[in-house]
CSV table of C-alpha atoms in Angstrom, one decimal:
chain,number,residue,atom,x,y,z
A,1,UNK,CA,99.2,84.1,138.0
A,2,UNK,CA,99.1,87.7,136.6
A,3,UNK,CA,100.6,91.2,137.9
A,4,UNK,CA,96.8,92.7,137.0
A,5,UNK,CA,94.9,93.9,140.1
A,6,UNK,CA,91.4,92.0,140.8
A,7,UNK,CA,88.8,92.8,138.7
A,8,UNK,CA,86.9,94.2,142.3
A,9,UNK,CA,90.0,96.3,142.7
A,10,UNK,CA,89.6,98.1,139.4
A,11,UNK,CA,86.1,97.7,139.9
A,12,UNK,CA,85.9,99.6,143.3
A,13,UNK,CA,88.6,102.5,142.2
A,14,UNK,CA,86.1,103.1,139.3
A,15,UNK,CA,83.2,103.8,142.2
A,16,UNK,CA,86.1,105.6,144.4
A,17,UNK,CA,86.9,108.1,141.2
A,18,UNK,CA,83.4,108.4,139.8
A,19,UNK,CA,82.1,109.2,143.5
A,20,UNK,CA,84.7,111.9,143.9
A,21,UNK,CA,84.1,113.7,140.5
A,22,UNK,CA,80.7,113.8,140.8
A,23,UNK,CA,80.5,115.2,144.4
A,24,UNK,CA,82.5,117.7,142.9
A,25,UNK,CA,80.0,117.9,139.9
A,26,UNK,CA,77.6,118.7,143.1
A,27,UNK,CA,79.2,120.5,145.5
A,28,UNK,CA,78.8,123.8,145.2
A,29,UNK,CA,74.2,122.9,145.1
A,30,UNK,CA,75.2,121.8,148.6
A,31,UNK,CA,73.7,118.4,147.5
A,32,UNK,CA,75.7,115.3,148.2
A,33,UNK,CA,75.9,112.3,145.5
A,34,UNK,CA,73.6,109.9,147.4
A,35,UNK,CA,71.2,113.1,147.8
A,36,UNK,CA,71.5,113.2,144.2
A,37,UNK,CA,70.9,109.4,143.7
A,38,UNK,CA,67.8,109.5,145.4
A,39,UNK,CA,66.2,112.9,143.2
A,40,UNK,CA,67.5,110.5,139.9
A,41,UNK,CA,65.9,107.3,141.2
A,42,UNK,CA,62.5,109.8,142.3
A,43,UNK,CA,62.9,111.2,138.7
A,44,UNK,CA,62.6,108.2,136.9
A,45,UNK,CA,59.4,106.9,139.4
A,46,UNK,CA,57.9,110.0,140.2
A,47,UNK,CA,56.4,108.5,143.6
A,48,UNK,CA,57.5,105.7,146.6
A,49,UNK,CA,57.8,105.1,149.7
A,50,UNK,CA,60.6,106.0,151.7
A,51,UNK,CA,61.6,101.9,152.1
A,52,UNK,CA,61.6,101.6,148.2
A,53,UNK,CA,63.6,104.6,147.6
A,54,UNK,CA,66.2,103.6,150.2
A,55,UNK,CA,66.5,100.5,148.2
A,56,UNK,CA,67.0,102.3,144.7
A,57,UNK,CA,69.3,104.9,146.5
A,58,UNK,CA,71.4,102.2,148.0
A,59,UNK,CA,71.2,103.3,151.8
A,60,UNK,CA,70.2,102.3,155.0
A,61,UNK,CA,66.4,102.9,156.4
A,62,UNK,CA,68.2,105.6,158.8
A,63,UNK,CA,70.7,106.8,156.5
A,64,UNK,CA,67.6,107.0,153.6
A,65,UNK,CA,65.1,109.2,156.7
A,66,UNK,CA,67.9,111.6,157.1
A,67,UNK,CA,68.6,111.8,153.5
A,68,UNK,CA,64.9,112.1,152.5
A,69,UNK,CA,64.8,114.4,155.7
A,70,UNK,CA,67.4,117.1,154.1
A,71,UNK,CA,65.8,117.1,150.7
A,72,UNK,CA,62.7,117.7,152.7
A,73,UNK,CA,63.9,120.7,154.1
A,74,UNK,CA,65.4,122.1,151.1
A,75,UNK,CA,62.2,121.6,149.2
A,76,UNK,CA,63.7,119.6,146.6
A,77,UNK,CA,61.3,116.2,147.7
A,78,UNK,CA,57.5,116.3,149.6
A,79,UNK,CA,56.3,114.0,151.3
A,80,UNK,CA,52.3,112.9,151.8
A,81,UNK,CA,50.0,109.8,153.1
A,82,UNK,CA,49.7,107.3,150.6
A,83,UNK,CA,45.3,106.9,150.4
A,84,UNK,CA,45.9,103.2,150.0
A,85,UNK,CA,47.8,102.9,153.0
A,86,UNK,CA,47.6,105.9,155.7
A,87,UNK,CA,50.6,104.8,157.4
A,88,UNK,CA,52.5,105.1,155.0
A,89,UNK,CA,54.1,108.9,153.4
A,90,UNK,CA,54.7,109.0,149.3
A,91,UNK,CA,57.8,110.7,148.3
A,92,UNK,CA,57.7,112.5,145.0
A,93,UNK,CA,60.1,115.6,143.8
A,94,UNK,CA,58.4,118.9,143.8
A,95,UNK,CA,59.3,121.6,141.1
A,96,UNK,CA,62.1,122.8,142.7
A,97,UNK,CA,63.7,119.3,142.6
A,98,UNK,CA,62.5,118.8,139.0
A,99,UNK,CA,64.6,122.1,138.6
A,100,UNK,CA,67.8,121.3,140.4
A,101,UNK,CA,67.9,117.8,138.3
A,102,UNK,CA,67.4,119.9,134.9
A,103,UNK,CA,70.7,122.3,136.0
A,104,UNK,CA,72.6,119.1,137.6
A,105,UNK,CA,71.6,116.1,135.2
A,106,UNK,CA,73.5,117.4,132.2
A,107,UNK,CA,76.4,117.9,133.9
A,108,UNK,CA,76.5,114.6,135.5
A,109,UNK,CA,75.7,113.3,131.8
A,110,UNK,CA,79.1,115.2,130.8
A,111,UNK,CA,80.9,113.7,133.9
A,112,UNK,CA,79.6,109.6,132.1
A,113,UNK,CA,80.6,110.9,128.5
A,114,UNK,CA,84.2,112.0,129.9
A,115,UNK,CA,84.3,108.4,131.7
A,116,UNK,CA,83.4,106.6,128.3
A,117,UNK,CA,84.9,109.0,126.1
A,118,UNK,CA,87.6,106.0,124.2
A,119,UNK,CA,84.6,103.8,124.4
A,120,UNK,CA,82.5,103.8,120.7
A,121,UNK,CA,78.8,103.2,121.2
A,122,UNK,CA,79.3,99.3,121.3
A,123,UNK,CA,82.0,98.9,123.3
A,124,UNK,CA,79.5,101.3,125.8
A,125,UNK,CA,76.9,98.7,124.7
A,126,UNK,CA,78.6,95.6,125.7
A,127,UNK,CA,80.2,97.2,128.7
A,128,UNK,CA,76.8,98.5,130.0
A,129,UNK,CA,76.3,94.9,129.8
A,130,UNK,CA,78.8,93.2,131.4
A,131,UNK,CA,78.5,95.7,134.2
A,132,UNK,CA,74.4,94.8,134.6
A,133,UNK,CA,75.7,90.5,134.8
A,134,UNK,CA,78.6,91.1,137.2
A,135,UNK,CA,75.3,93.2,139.5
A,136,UNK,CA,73.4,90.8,139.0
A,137,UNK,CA,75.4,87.7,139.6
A,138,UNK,CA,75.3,89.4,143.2
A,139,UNK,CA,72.4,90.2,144.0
């Protein structure tokens, strides 16, 4: 037996510490992290529905309509009716929230280079990868 903490210890004080630098990275856009989440995930596929970007944001279908309902209102997302499907709205980032991700993004790029900073490029290589098997293994 070993004095070391579990690896889901070290694991969730890593999400506990990253969470609380970056809404400090954030807070004075008045965006919170999981806000930010879900403008990264829009970034990277420019449109979905609200159910598939709840998914890639990691919320709830209520917590992801009041999210997507804020970033509504501050113009950073728009919504409109999908023409394959008119029941269901498209979410997509409009040029205001293309422009709040080119001020924000670098500085939560610095945030990732100060957490890997020891780390050479393979050791950020093989962690990257043994953090994508541990996901996966639970999902």
């Amino acid at each position: 037996m070993t004095d070391a903490p579990l690896l889901l210890y070290v694991v969730k004080q890593l999400e506990l510490a990253t969470r609380a630098r970056l809404d400090a990275v954030l807070k004075e856009s008045g965006v919170t992290a999981l806000q930010y989440t879900a403008l990264s995930v829009l970034e990277h596929r420019p449109t979905m529905s609200a159910a598939d970007l709840a998914r890639a944001s990691f919320v709830r279908a209520q917590s992801a309509a009041d999210l997507i309902g804020a970033l509504e209102r501050r113009g950073l997302i728009e919504r409109r009716i999908d023409p394959d499907s008119r029941r269901r709205m498209l979410i997509s980032l409009t040029a205001e929230g293309r422009a709040f991700l080119d001020t924000y993004d670098p500085r939560v790029e610095e945030l990732e280079e100060q957490m890997l900073a020891d780390l050479g490029p393979e050791d950020r290589a093989t962690f990257r990868a043994f953090l994508d098997t541990a996901r996966r293994a639970l999902s």
